[in-house]
């Protein structure tokens, strides 16, 4: 048996005896029926876990805690730093509200396997809607509020929801974002039409309702009859979450039922070191994977109190907001993105706001979404006085690939590393030919198959794309799309992406998708989008535009239109505000745009003249153009 206080021993056990390891983890959740086969790898890489088992996600997150006598424990605290309001729900109250909303969905004809899109800001009802879908076996797809109508329409067409659940508005500092007009436009743009839309009218803005299609949340709930949990196959899909790939068509990452419950439940004690009853806060958004796994599902599976926070780390109203939430709600673990801490550090470098609050309840801080830079790690460690743990994961994986695990054994923290591969993950670093590199050398970060439970079993409607994107280049491995290295002590380092995905404020964006929008501008002949370094957001997209010949309008006018177009087509979340007109783009002799070299020039880091470049003089022109935006100098 492994030594439960030794990380290496637990890890080794998971690799040598994966069945025993995951069987033990699976014993900790509720099953309507146990599995026949723990792992079915007959269709690798499309691995299935707990085949033949039956359970329900909502039952594991809510009902079982009520049935075990914990109905009075607080399940959700909603804290809006924008409106100044707070509210909370016990597990019993949550069960009642979820059951009634599940009844609304049933009345709208939603059943097992039907899709429901949820387009909502950080309100408790977003969590209720997700759990209600899980309760009746519907597949939810949450779309982040910062995406524009066009992006919402793409998702509507891909997953074909029977019902869309939305709120009248989201609240950003200083402005109300009306969601309903965005939703109406998305439905207009899409080929598929939902049967109905359930709209939560928020007090800040009343949405106009479309007769015959739109239903008021509260009216519908008032007339609803509670719906019970439906027993689902372990491998039935729980949700689809769209994420950026290299093209404008997002990838619909699917999560299945039992693997997610088992893995996420395991992480709460072992990675985050929280016990039932503790307060856990993931300061993210329900529209991202962090929100799915760590605002909603994992804390509720593990009977933690979860915080649904509407606000920003700064400006709502000041850089002390996070400390206020921690001390007021007795938060034991905070999980957020490094960019949030960079924002706080910038406004409060000496931690003066922190001194106003007692944050002694905080046990550790977990960061993910992008690499934690050493400065931020140091600042957070010095000011909070708790372990600051960088951990690496992706929408596809649903939980961390690498992390320090204080719940097992806190290993020494090394700056720039998310520590070691977690149980279930066998990581290797391969060169372009698929051969392992020497220890310490950089290559593609890959995971040996099979992937552990809780990871994505497929992409929605895109099995071939799944194979092509993740499993074709290195047979027998999952290609993470990240590059990095593993040091002599087995610590892994994530250095960059190997594709055209960039990371803006912890959000994953496709430069290809932004290029598609820019190229649709009538005056743009060609373009390239780079992710340039940014002190606050990690990276920012910067567009280099080549105009069509004969265009005689002012560059600035066209740039402004391009910026507005990206905001309209992709949404404000793209944070696309930098663009420059250039005469030509640097290319290889075979016509490939040298984006990597352009990025290095923009970031002012060492670069080599590519041997295959068509015309080196273009790089001087590009450098001069980037300088006009304050880059390349
Ligand atoms: N609905 C509508 N618009 C939204 C939105 C939403 N749900 N969320 C963000 N936006 C808008 C913002 O208002 C902003 O618009 P602007 O260009 O008019 O200012 C734009 O989208 C970019 O938003 P954001 O990336 O949040 O930038 P910001 O400048 O408002 O805040 C940070 C910067 C660093 C404070 C912020 O990104 C942050 O708190 N990040 C935390 C990290 C995080 O949540 N990561 C998720 C994965 S863990
Ligand atoms: P997402 O799917 O949106 O969560 O984005 C996943 C991507 O974010 C990863 O592939 C990495 O490129 C990056 N990422 C997430 N966490 C980390 C981390 N701790 N260190 C470095 N990069 C990270």
XYZ file of C-alpha atoms and ligand atoms in Angstrom:
704
model
C 0.000 0.000 0.000
C 1.253 3.513 -0.733
C 2.410 5.864 2.002
C -0.467 8.367 1.955
C 1.809 11.134 3.207
C 4.381 10.691 0.477
C 3.628 12.272 -2.886
C 6.050 10.007 -4.754
C 4.536 6.899 -3.171
C 0.948 7.907 -4.031
C 2.034 8.840 -7.556
C 3.844 5.545 -8.102
C 0.822 3.621 -6.882
C -1.417 5.436 -9.413
C 0.905 4.488 -12.266
C 1.638 0.897 -11.230
C -1.899 0.036 -10.158
C -4.243 2.515 -11.874
C -7.264 0.277 -11.377
C -6.736 -0.005 -7.620
C -6.000 3.719 -7.379
C -9.141 4.897 -9.213
C -11.311 2.216 -7.643
C -10.478 3.598 -4.227
C -11.201 7.165 -5.416
C -14.507 5.960 -6.914
C -15.598 4.454 -3.578
C -15.875 8.000 -2.202
C -18.811 8.965 -4.411
C -22.416 7.802 -4.666
C -23.274 5.199 -7.312
C -26.748 4.032 -8.292
C -24.975 1.041 -9.748
C -21.266 0.197 -9.651
C -19.307 -0.144 -12.901
C -18.720 -3.434 -14.751
C -15.428 -2.333 -16.211
C -13.216 0.298 -14.576
C -11.442 1.242 -17.792
C -12.328 0.366 -21.359
C -9.449 1.159 -23.676
C -10.634 -0.932 -26.619
C -11.203 2.245 -28.676
C -8.031 4.087 -27.575
C -7.422 7.033 -27.497
C -11.141 7.391 -26.777
C -10.857 5.833 -23.323
C -14.001 5.230 -21.259
C -13.990 4.988 -17.465
C -16.399 3.204 -15.119
C -18.280 1.545 -17.969
C -21.624 0.068 -16.896
C -21.793 2.283 -13.802
C -24.762 4.534 -13.082
C -24.866 7.740 -11.083
C -25.969 11.378 -11.201
C -23.777 14.477 -10.918
C -26.395 16.619 -9.193
C -27.131 13.891 -6.646
C -23.421 13.764 -5.771
C -23.153 17.553 -5.589
C -26.338 18.297 -3.657
C -28.803 15.578 -2.623
C -26.383 13.214 -0.965
C -25.242 15.961 1.433
C -28.842 16.663 2.386
C -29.492 12.949 2.847
C -26.406 12.572 5.048
C -27.697 15.282 7.408
C -25.809 18.326 6.128
C -28.772 20.127 4.585
C -28.216 23.174 6.810
C -24.632 23.719 5.733
C -24.055 26.689 3.429
C -23.471 25.421 -0.091
C -23.160 28.683 -2.029
C -22.278 32.221 -0.989
C -22.964 34.816 -3.671
C -20.922 37.986 -3.232
C -21.263 40.791 -5.746
C -18.574 43.403 -5.297
C -20.339 45.366 -8.029
C -23.790 45.682 -6.459
C -22.568 45.290 -2.881
C -25.082 42.494 -2.315
C -24.591 39.106 -0.699
C -26.767 36.029 -0.343
C -26.363 32.396 0.545
C -28.048 29.029 0.057
C -27.875 25.940 2.235
C -27.613 22.521 0.610
C -31.340 21.968 1.352
C -32.300 25.280 -0.235
C -30.044 24.542 -3.181
C -31.706 21.167 -3.650
C -35.159 22.783 -3.687
C -34.179 25.499 -6.142
C -32.346 23.103 -8.467
C -35.231 20.602 -8.418
C -37.745 23.324 -9.296
C -35.616 24.697 -12.096
C -35.057 21.170 -13.377
C -38.869 20.968 -13.436
C -38.950 24.112 -15.607
C -36.588 22.489 -18.087
C -38.696 19.334 -18.131
C -41.799 21.449 -18.815
C -39.947 22.958 -21.752
C -39.461 19.482 -23.156
C -35.827 19.037 -22.121
C -34.860 15.443 -21.399
C -31.823 13.216 -21.104
C -29.181 14.034 -23.731
C -30.815 17.317 -24.878
C -28.526 20.326 -24.914
C -29.121 23.554 -22.965
C -26.998 26.675 -23.478
C -26.439 28.818 -20.399
C -25.423 32.428 -21.128
C -25.252 34.049 -17.727
C -23.033 36.219 -15.560
C -21.814 35.327 -12.068
C -25.190 34.846 -10.392
C -26.277 31.898 -8.247
C -28.870 31.051 -10.901
C -26.070 30.125 -13.340
C -25.006 27.371 -10.931
C -28.623 26.350 -10.365
C -29.163 26.059 -14.130
C -26.032 23.901 -14.542
C -27.034 21.586 -11.694
C -30.620 21.398 -12.983
C -29.351 20.155 -16.353
C -27.187 17.570 -14.614
C -30.179 16.519 -12.521
C -32.275 15.531 -15.524
C -29.411 14.334 -17.714
C -29.422 17.312 -20.075
C -26.056 18.406 -21.447
C -25.234 22.011 -20.587
C -22.998 24.315 -22.525
C -22.112 27.501 -20.676
C -21.012 30.408 -22.871
C -18.908 33.136 -21.251
C -20.684 36.508 -21.155
C -17.745 38.358 -22.718
C -18.315 36.623 -26.066
C -20.242 38.450 -28.773
C -23.396 37.261 -30.568
C -21.445 35.732 -33.409
C -19.508 33.421 -31.076
C -22.731 32.512 -29.288
C -24.343 31.733 -32.660
C -21.474 29.400 -33.616
C -22.038 27.484 -30.378
C -25.827 27.390 -30.886
C -25.332 25.854 -34.314
C -22.794 23.339 -33.088
C -24.636 21.950 -30.071
C -28.233 22.704 -31.143
C -29.768 23.513 -27.752
C -33.435 22.852 -27.096
C -33.499 25.677 -24.547
C -31.243 28.659 -23.801
C -31.073 30.002 -20.257
C -29.845 33.598 -20.016
C -29.909 36.641 -17.767
C -31.080 40.097 -18.738
C -27.623 41.519 -18.093
C -24.132 41.140 -16.760
C -22.418 43.789 -14.658
C -18.960 45.062 -15.474
C -17.430 47.881 -13.429
C -19.288 51.050 -14.305
C -21.552 49.531 -16.947
C -24.470 47.206 -17.417
C -24.033 44.756 -20.291
C -27.406 43.843 -21.731
C -27.254 40.150 -22.575
C -30.711 39.841 -24.107
C -30.039 41.888 -27.292
C -26.831 39.837 -27.716
C -28.839 36.639 -27.336
C -31.578 37.799 -29.739
C -28.962 38.664 -32.353
C -27.204 35.318 -31.881
C -30.454 33.453 -32.459
C -31.046 35.575 -35.555
C -27.578 34.683 -36.850
C -27.805 30.962 -36.131
C -29.320 28.282 -38.342
C -30.592 26.313 -35.351
C -33.382 27.833 -33.255
C -34.032 26.886 -29.612
C -37.638 26.055 -28.701
C -37.552 28.512 -25.815
C -35.385 30.884 -23.795
C -35.662 31.198 -20.023
C -34.644 34.700 -18.979
C -33.580 35.751 -15.496
C -34.596 39.387 -15.130
C -31.995 41.125 -12.972
C -32.990 44.323 -11.141
C -30.306 46.318 -12.990
C -31.963 45.871 -16.371
C -35.244 44.495 -17.636
C -35.025 42.569 -20.881
C -37.697 42.775 -23.544
C -39.311 39.383 -23.951
C -40.280 37.773 -27.223
C -43.794 36.371 -26.949
C -44.061 32.670 -27.613
C -40.342 32.054 -27.144
C -39.107 33.797 -23.988
C -40.125 32.722 -20.508
C -39.498 34.573 -17.271
C -37.332 32.542 -14.862
C -39.372 33.411 -11.762
C -42.781 32.889 -13.408
C -41.669 29.504 -14.718
C -40.273 28.417 -11.348
C -43.490 29.521 -9.599
C -45.453 27.117 -11.786
C -42.936 24.306 -11.742
C -43.040 20.880 -10.137
C -39.764 19.597 -8.687
C -37.912 17.092 -10.868
C -35.850 14.278 -9.431
C -32.372 13.034 -10.356
C -32.178 10.798 -13.415
C -29.769 7.902 -13.167
C -27.162 8.372 -15.887
C -24.635 6.063 -17.479
C -21.132 6.756 -16.225
C -20.084 7.674 -19.748
C -23.025 9.949 -20.604
C -21.970 13.525 -21.383
C -22.421 16.076 -18.593
C -21.401 19.185 -20.500
C -19.844 20.693 -23.590
C -17.468 23.609 -23.049
C -16.154 25.390 -26.121
C -12.534 26.457 -26.170
C -10.228 28.041 -28.703
C -8.415 25.909 -31.203
C -6.230 27.067 -34.042
C -9.151 27.992 -36.295
C -12.217 30.175 -35.852
C -14.351 27.097 -35.138
C -14.099 26.473 -31.385
C -13.644 22.974 -30.028
C -16.532 21.551 -27.989
C -14.769 19.793 -25.146
C -17.047 17.110 -23.665
C -16.909 15.984 -20.038
C -18.597 12.758 -19.036
C -20.508 11.881 -15.924
C -18.687 9.554 -13.543
C -15.033 10.244 -14.458
C -15.544 13.897 -13.628
C -17.160 13.198 -10.251
C -14.473 10.720 -9.193
C -11.483 12.799 -10.296
C -12.760 16.172 -9.094
C -13.832 14.773 -5.739
C -10.347 13.245 -5.316
C -8.637 16.578 -6.032
C -10.346 18.505 -3.237
C -8.577 16.746 -0.374
C -5.433 15.626 -2.138
C -4.527 18.713 -4.164
C -6.310 21.570 -2.394
C -6.290 20.046 1.093
C -9.814 21.055 2.057
C -12.222 19.066 4.206
C -16.018 18.931 4.030
C -17.435 22.158 5.440
C -14.450 24.323 4.459
C -14.961 27.427 2.325
C -13.345 27.249 -1.097
C -13.168 30.153 -3.536
C -12.311 29.963 -7.215
C -12.265 33.577 -8.413
C -12.986 32.829 -12.038
C -16.155 32.713 -14.126
C -18.636 29.886 -14.711
C -17.934 30.331 -18.433
C -14.424 28.864 -18.099
C -13.315 25.377 -17.175
C -12.024 26.636 -13.818
C -15.552 27.790 -13.106
C -17.099 24.459 -14.116
C -14.689 22.367 -12.091
C -13.923 24.606 -9.121
C -16.769 27.078 -8.662
C -19.472 24.494 -9.238
C -18.734 20.803 -9.271
C -15.662 19.856 -7.228
C -16.415 21.961 -4.120
C -20.016 20.777 -4.062
C -19.048 17.104 -4.558
C -16.690 17.457 -1.604
C -19.287 19.304 0.515
C -17.388 22.557 0.603
C -19.001 25.971 0.620
C -18.287 27.599 -2.730
C -18.205 31.318 -3.454
C -19.815 32.791 -6.560
C -18.087 36.164 -6.884
C -19.179 38.930 -9.214
C -16.438 41.521 -9.485
C -12.817 42.114 -10.357
C -9.643 41.951 -8.274
C -9.261 45.731 -8.652
C -11.712 48.569 -9.121
C -14.673 46.883 -7.400
C -14.117 49.061 -5.475
C -10.402 48.699 -4.730
C -7.493 46.214 -4.644
C -8.603 45.037 -1.179
C -11.700 43.206 -2.479
C -10.121 39.755 -2.534
C -8.897 40.198 1.058
C -12.361 41.385 2.119
C -13.990 38.285 0.629
C -11.408 35.973 2.209
C -11.789 37.414 5.703
C -15.552 37.933 5.574
C -16.374 34.431 4.353
C -13.557 32.549 6.074
C -11.996 31.311 2.835
C -9.498 28.501 3.287
C -8.295 28.144 -0.290
C -8.291 30.746 -3.054
C -7.849 29.741 -6.673
C -7.384 32.389 -9.362
C -5.200 33.386 -12.322
C -1.817 35.112 -11.899
C -3.118 38.094 -13.900
C -5.502 38.885 -11.016
C -2.527 39.127 -8.658
C -0.551 41.225 -11.124
C -3.515 43.618 -11.228
C -3.593 43.829 -7.403
C 0.200 44.167 -7.135
C 0.185 47.015 -9.653
C -2.381 49.033 -7.670
C -1.209 48.088 -4.188
C 2.495 47.199 -4.432
C 3.071 47.410 -0.673
C -0.007 45.410 0.258
C -1.559 48.299 2.226
C -5.096 47.090 1.506
C -4.186 43.621 2.715
C -3.257 45.032 6.126
C -6.862 46.155 6.623
C -8.177 42.574 6.735
C -7.563 39.464 8.796
C -6.791 36.792 6.215
C -5.361 34.273 8.677
C -8.060 31.762 7.633
C -6.335 31.378 4.250
C -4.316 28.185 4.025
C -3.041 28.375 0.446
C -3.337 30.151 -2.870
C -3.562 28.203 -6.127
C -2.859 29.843 -9.461
C -3.543 28.567 -12.996
C -4.550 29.669 -16.443
C -1.077 30.849 -17.386
C 2.440 30.433 -16.041
C 2.985 32.157 -12.702
C 5.868 34.544 -13.190
C 8.468 34.573 -10.375
C 7.700 38.210 -9.388
C 4.035 37.484 -8.828
C 4.808 34.269 -6.966
C 7.214 36.121 -4.683
C 4.880 39.052 -4.081
C 1.946 36.796 -3.214
C 4.090 34.596 -0.960
C 5.598 37.563 0.886
C 2.289 39.300 1.449
C -0.031 36.382 2.138
C 2.441 34.226 4.051
C 0.918 30.981 2.715
C 2.122 28.494 0.080
C 1.450 29.859 -3.410
C 0.939 26.944 -5.750
C 1.122 27.196 -9.508
C -0.717 24.341 -11.196
C -1.057 23.539 -14.868
C -4.204 22.389 -16.630
C -6.447 22.840 -19.621
C -10.114 22.834 -20.591
C -9.522 19.412 -22.109
C -8.166 17.887 -18.903
C -10.809 19.290 -16.521
C -8.388 19.128 -13.597
C -4.698 19.716 -13.093
C -1.984 17.786 -14.934
C 0.765 19.037 -12.613
C 0.503 20.478 -9.156
C 1.953 20.520 -5.707
C -0.360 18.515 -3.432
C -0.474 19.882 0.126
C -3.209 17.354 0.906
C -0.652 14.575 0.412
C 2.720 16.229 0.970
C 3.791 19.797 0.222
C 6.897 19.535 -1.943
C 9.438 22.367 -2.132
C 8.137 25.113 -4.426
C 10.311 25.955 -7.426
C 9.638 29.273 -9.134
C 8.336 28.863 -12.667
C 7.263 25.234 -12.214
C 3.777 23.829 -11.501
C 5.685 21.035 -9.656
C 5.275 17.394 -10.693
C 2.810 15.372 -12.778
C -0.199 14.347 -10.693
C -1.330 10.780 -10.046
C -2.668 9.310 -13.274
C -0.492 11.534 -15.471
C 2.655 10.146 -17.131
C 4.286 13.156 -18.728
C 7.076 13.078 -21.259
C 8.880 15.652 -23.371
C 9.255 14.741 -27.045
C 11.130 16.293 -29.957
C 9.589 16.893 -33.383
C 10.324 13.303 -34.389
C 8.522 11.992 -31.324
C 11.707 10.953 -29.502
C 12.195 11.765 -25.802
C 14.532 14.730 -25.282
C 17.319 14.859 -22.672
C 16.308 15.909 -19.156
C 16.133 19.709 -19.064
C 15.696 20.118 -22.827
C 12.559 21.755 -24.196
C 10.075 19.835 -26.335
C 6.373 19.080 -26.686
C 4.697 18.194 -23.399
C 2.736 14.992 -23.905
C 0.845 12.564 -21.646
C 1.119 8.839 -22.127
C -2.266 7.235 -22.828
C -4.692 6.412 -21.356
C -5.645 9.746 -19.865
C -7.014 9.545 -16.308
C -10.750 9.867 -15.528
C -12.336 13.318 -15.679
C -10.484 14.292 -18.850
C -12.328 14.758 -22.154
C -13.637 11.595 -23.784
C -14.302 13.396 -27.081
C -15.024 16.685 -28.858
C -18.703 17.341 -29.581
C -19.551 16.424 -33.186
C -15.837 16.256 -33.975
C -14.326 12.874 -33.194
C -11.955 13.094 -36.173
C -10.856 16.580 -35.205
C -10.164 15.294 -31.705
C -7.904 12.595 -33.089
C -6.175 14.982 -35.495
C -5.649 17.724 -32.905
C -4.399 15.692 -29.982
C -3.406 12.137 -30.872
C -2.113 11.986 -34.440
C 1.302 13.639 -34.137
C 2.639 11.459 -31.310
C 0.934 8.037 -31.433
C 0.264 6.665 -27.957
C 0.319 10.134 -26.384
C -1.956 13.113 -25.755
C -0.380 16.250 -27.236
C -1.047 19.078 -24.791
C -0.181 21.894 -27.222
C 2.250 23.263 -24.638
C 6.036 23.119 -24.802
C 8.321 22.819 -21.789
C 10.804 20.642 -19.972
C 11.254 18.364 -16.972
C 14.238 18.937 -14.663
C 16.484 16.415 -12.884
C 14.126 16.266 -9.903
C 11.065 15.575 -12.052
C 9.624 19.097 -11.829
C 7.861 20.126 -15.018
C 8.053 23.617 -16.566
C 5.517 24.957 -19.089
C 7.166 27.531 -21.339
C 4.922 28.294 -24.325
C 2.236 27.008 -26.669
C 3.234 25.054 -29.749
C 0.239 26.344 -31.735
C -1.463 29.645 -32.526
C -3.244 29.864 -29.208
C -2.441 32.845 -26.977
C -3.242 33.516 -23.361
C -4.851 36.863 -22.504
C -5.606 37.450 -18.806
C -5.758 33.689 -18.281
C -8.207 33.333 -21.194
C -7.303 31.167 -24.143
C -7.712 32.862 -27.518
C -7.009 31.778 -31.058
C -4.934 34.196 -33.146
C -6.352 32.340 -36.163
C -9.899 33.290 -35.141
C -8.930 36.978 -34.796
C -7.152 36.834 -38.174
C -10.299 35.439 -39.786
C -12.265 38.440 -38.526
C -9.614 40.967 -39.622
C -9.366 39.374 -43.055
C -13.112 39.874 -43.485
C -12.626 43.684 -43.428
C -12.998 44.845 -47.043
C -9.760 46.885 -46.983
C -7.561 44.173 -45.444
C -5.707 41.994 -47.933
C -3.687 39.983 -45.453
C -2.950 39.997 -41.755
C -1.088 38.325 -38.910
C -1.984 38.386 -35.225
C 0.747 37.972 -32.603
C 0.442 37.471 -28.857
C 2.777 40.170 -27.522
C 3.957 40.213 -23.916
C 1.960 42.343 -21.497
C 2.831 43.085 -17.881
C -0.772 42.787 -16.702
C -2.554 40.303 -18.958
C 0.401 38.084 -19.831
C -0.218 38.468 -23.545
C -2.222 40.803 -25.759
C -3.201 40.236 -29.386
C -1.539 42.621 -31.845
C -2.651 42.713 -35.476
C -0.396 43.532 -38.428
C -2.583 44.525 -41.383
C -1.640 44.654 -45.046
C -4.181 46.763 -46.924
C -5.550 45.917 -50.342
C -3.928 47.836 -53.176
C -5.746 50.996 -54.124
C -7.095 51.633 -50.603
C -6.572 55.331 -49.942
C -8.354 55.802 -46.635
C -6.517 56.822 -43.465
C -4.777 53.914 -41.713
C -6.180 54.982 -38.341
C -9.721 54.862 -39.621
C -9.261 51.293 -40.879
C -7.510 50.241 -37.664
C -10.400 51.591 -35.585
C -12.878 49.674 -37.743
C -10.837 46.482 -37.394
C -10.741 46.836 -33.604
C -14.494 47.400 -33.525
C -15.034 44.409 -35.826
C -13.150 42.012 -33.529
C -15.127 43.298 -30.554
C -18.361 42.816 -32.477
C -17.539 39.372 -33.870
C -15.562 37.757 -31.035
C -16.345 40.010 -28.093
C -14.639 42.285 -25.579
C -12.928 39.264 -24.033
C -10.504 39.238 -26.994
C -9.062 42.526 -25.646
C -8.051 43.405 -29.207
C -6.861 47.007 -29.126
C -3.465 46.956 -30.877
C -3.095 47.007 -34.646
C -0.737 48.516 -37.153
C -0.718 48.798 -40.940
C 2.374 47.273 -42.597
C 3.420 47.115 -46.253
C 4.097 43.393 -46.336
C 4.298 40.408 -43.979
C 7.518 38.448 -43.542
C 7.176 34.950 -44.981
C 9.194 31.853 -45.652
C 9.939 30.985 -49.258
C 7.033 28.544 -49.098
C 4.695 31.384 -48.051
C 4.313 30.699 -44.314
C 3.986 33.890 -42.254
C 6.826 34.182 -39.715
C 4.647 35.003 -36.711
C 7.158 33.584 -34.218
C 9.927 35.892 -35.422
C 7.557 38.878 -35.457
C 6.558 38.141 -31.862
C 10.174 37.978 -30.753
C 10.883 41.307 -32.464
C 7.815 42.871 -30.803
C 8.823 41.535 -27.378
C 12.381 42.709 -27.951
C 13.894 39.333 -27.179
C 16.781 37.694 -29.007
C 15.824 36.352 -32.427
C 17.618 34.761 -35.344
C 17.092 35.565 -38.995
C 15.101 32.546 -40.268
C 17.123 30.734 -42.938
C 13.997 30.271 -45.033
C 12.945 33.943 -45.072
C 11.849 35.263 -48.414
C 13.038 38.877 -48.040
C 14.900 39.896 -44.837
C 14.320 43.617 -45.434
C 10.667 43.170 -44.489
C 11.713 42.557 -40.892
C 13.195 46.066 -40.688
C 9.904 47.474 -41.914
C 7.972 45.390 -39.380
C 10.290 46.528 -36.570
C 9.698 50.173 -37.494
C 5.916 49.651 -37.576
C 5.862 47.834 -34.208
C 7.879 50.696 -32.683
C 5.017 53.075 -33.459
C 2.925 51.054 -30.975
C 5.679 51.065 -28.353
C 6.858 47.522 -29.100
C 10.171 46.259 -30.506
C 12.127 48.762 -28.464
N -19.488 40.074 -19.970
C -19.240 41.102 -20.785
N -18.030 41.682 -20.929
C -17.023 41.179 -20.220
C -17.198 40.085 -19.362
C -18.493 39.532 -19.239
N -18.743 38.484 -18.454
N -16.015 39.811 -18.788
C -15.128 40.685 -19.275
N -15.744 41.520 -20.130
C -15.136 42.633 -20.852
C -14.494 43.617 -19.909
O -15.405 44.597 -19.456
C -13.409 44.217 -20.786
O -14.027 45.149 -21.641
P -13.321 46.535 -22.050
O -12.416 46.192 -23.169
O -14.460 47.389 -22.478
O -12.611 47.050 -20.849
C -12.970 43.057 -21.664
O -14.070 42.138 -21.652
C -11.733 42.336 -21.169
O -12.036 41.830 -19.865
P -10.962 41.302 -18.811
O -10.061 40.327 -19.474
O -11.653 40.848 -17.590
O -10.066 42.565 -18.572
P -10.210 43.750 -17.547
O -9.277 44.792 -18.043
O -11.624 44.132 -17.323
O -9.627 43.126 -16.181
C -8.169 41.607 -14.972
C -8.293 42.630 -16.114
C -6.770 41.081 -14.919
C -8.509 42.304 -13.673
C -9.176 40.481 -15.241
O -8.882 39.884 -16.480
C -9.211 39.410 -14.177
O -9.684 39.567 -13.092
N -8.753 38.248 -14.482
C -8.839 37.142 -13.533
C -8.529 35.927 -14.232
C -9.643 35.047 -14.580
O -10.768 35.217 -14.227
N -9.261 34.036 -15.341
C -10.146 33.009 -15.792
C -9.448 31.688 -15.823
S -8.892 31.197 -14.219
P -7.587 26.775 -20.831
O -7.960 25.579 -21.609
O -8.321 27.998 -21.237
O -7.605 26.529 -19.361
O -6.070 27.093 -21.211
C -5.105 26.107 -21.073
C -3.761 26.663 -21.426
O -3.396 27.702 -20.518
C -2.651 25.629 -21.287
O -2.544 24.805 -22.418
C -1.446 26.508 -21.072
O -0.975 27.031 -22.290
C -2.003 27.632 -20.224
N -1.824 27.330 -18.794
C -2.769 26.985 -17.907
N -2.237 26.845 -16.683
C -0.912 27.073 -16.797
C 0.201 27.067 -15.883
N 0.028 26.838 -14.590
N 1.423 27.327 -16.381
C 1.596 27.604 -17.700
N 0.598 27.639 -18.595
C -0.646 27.378 -18.157
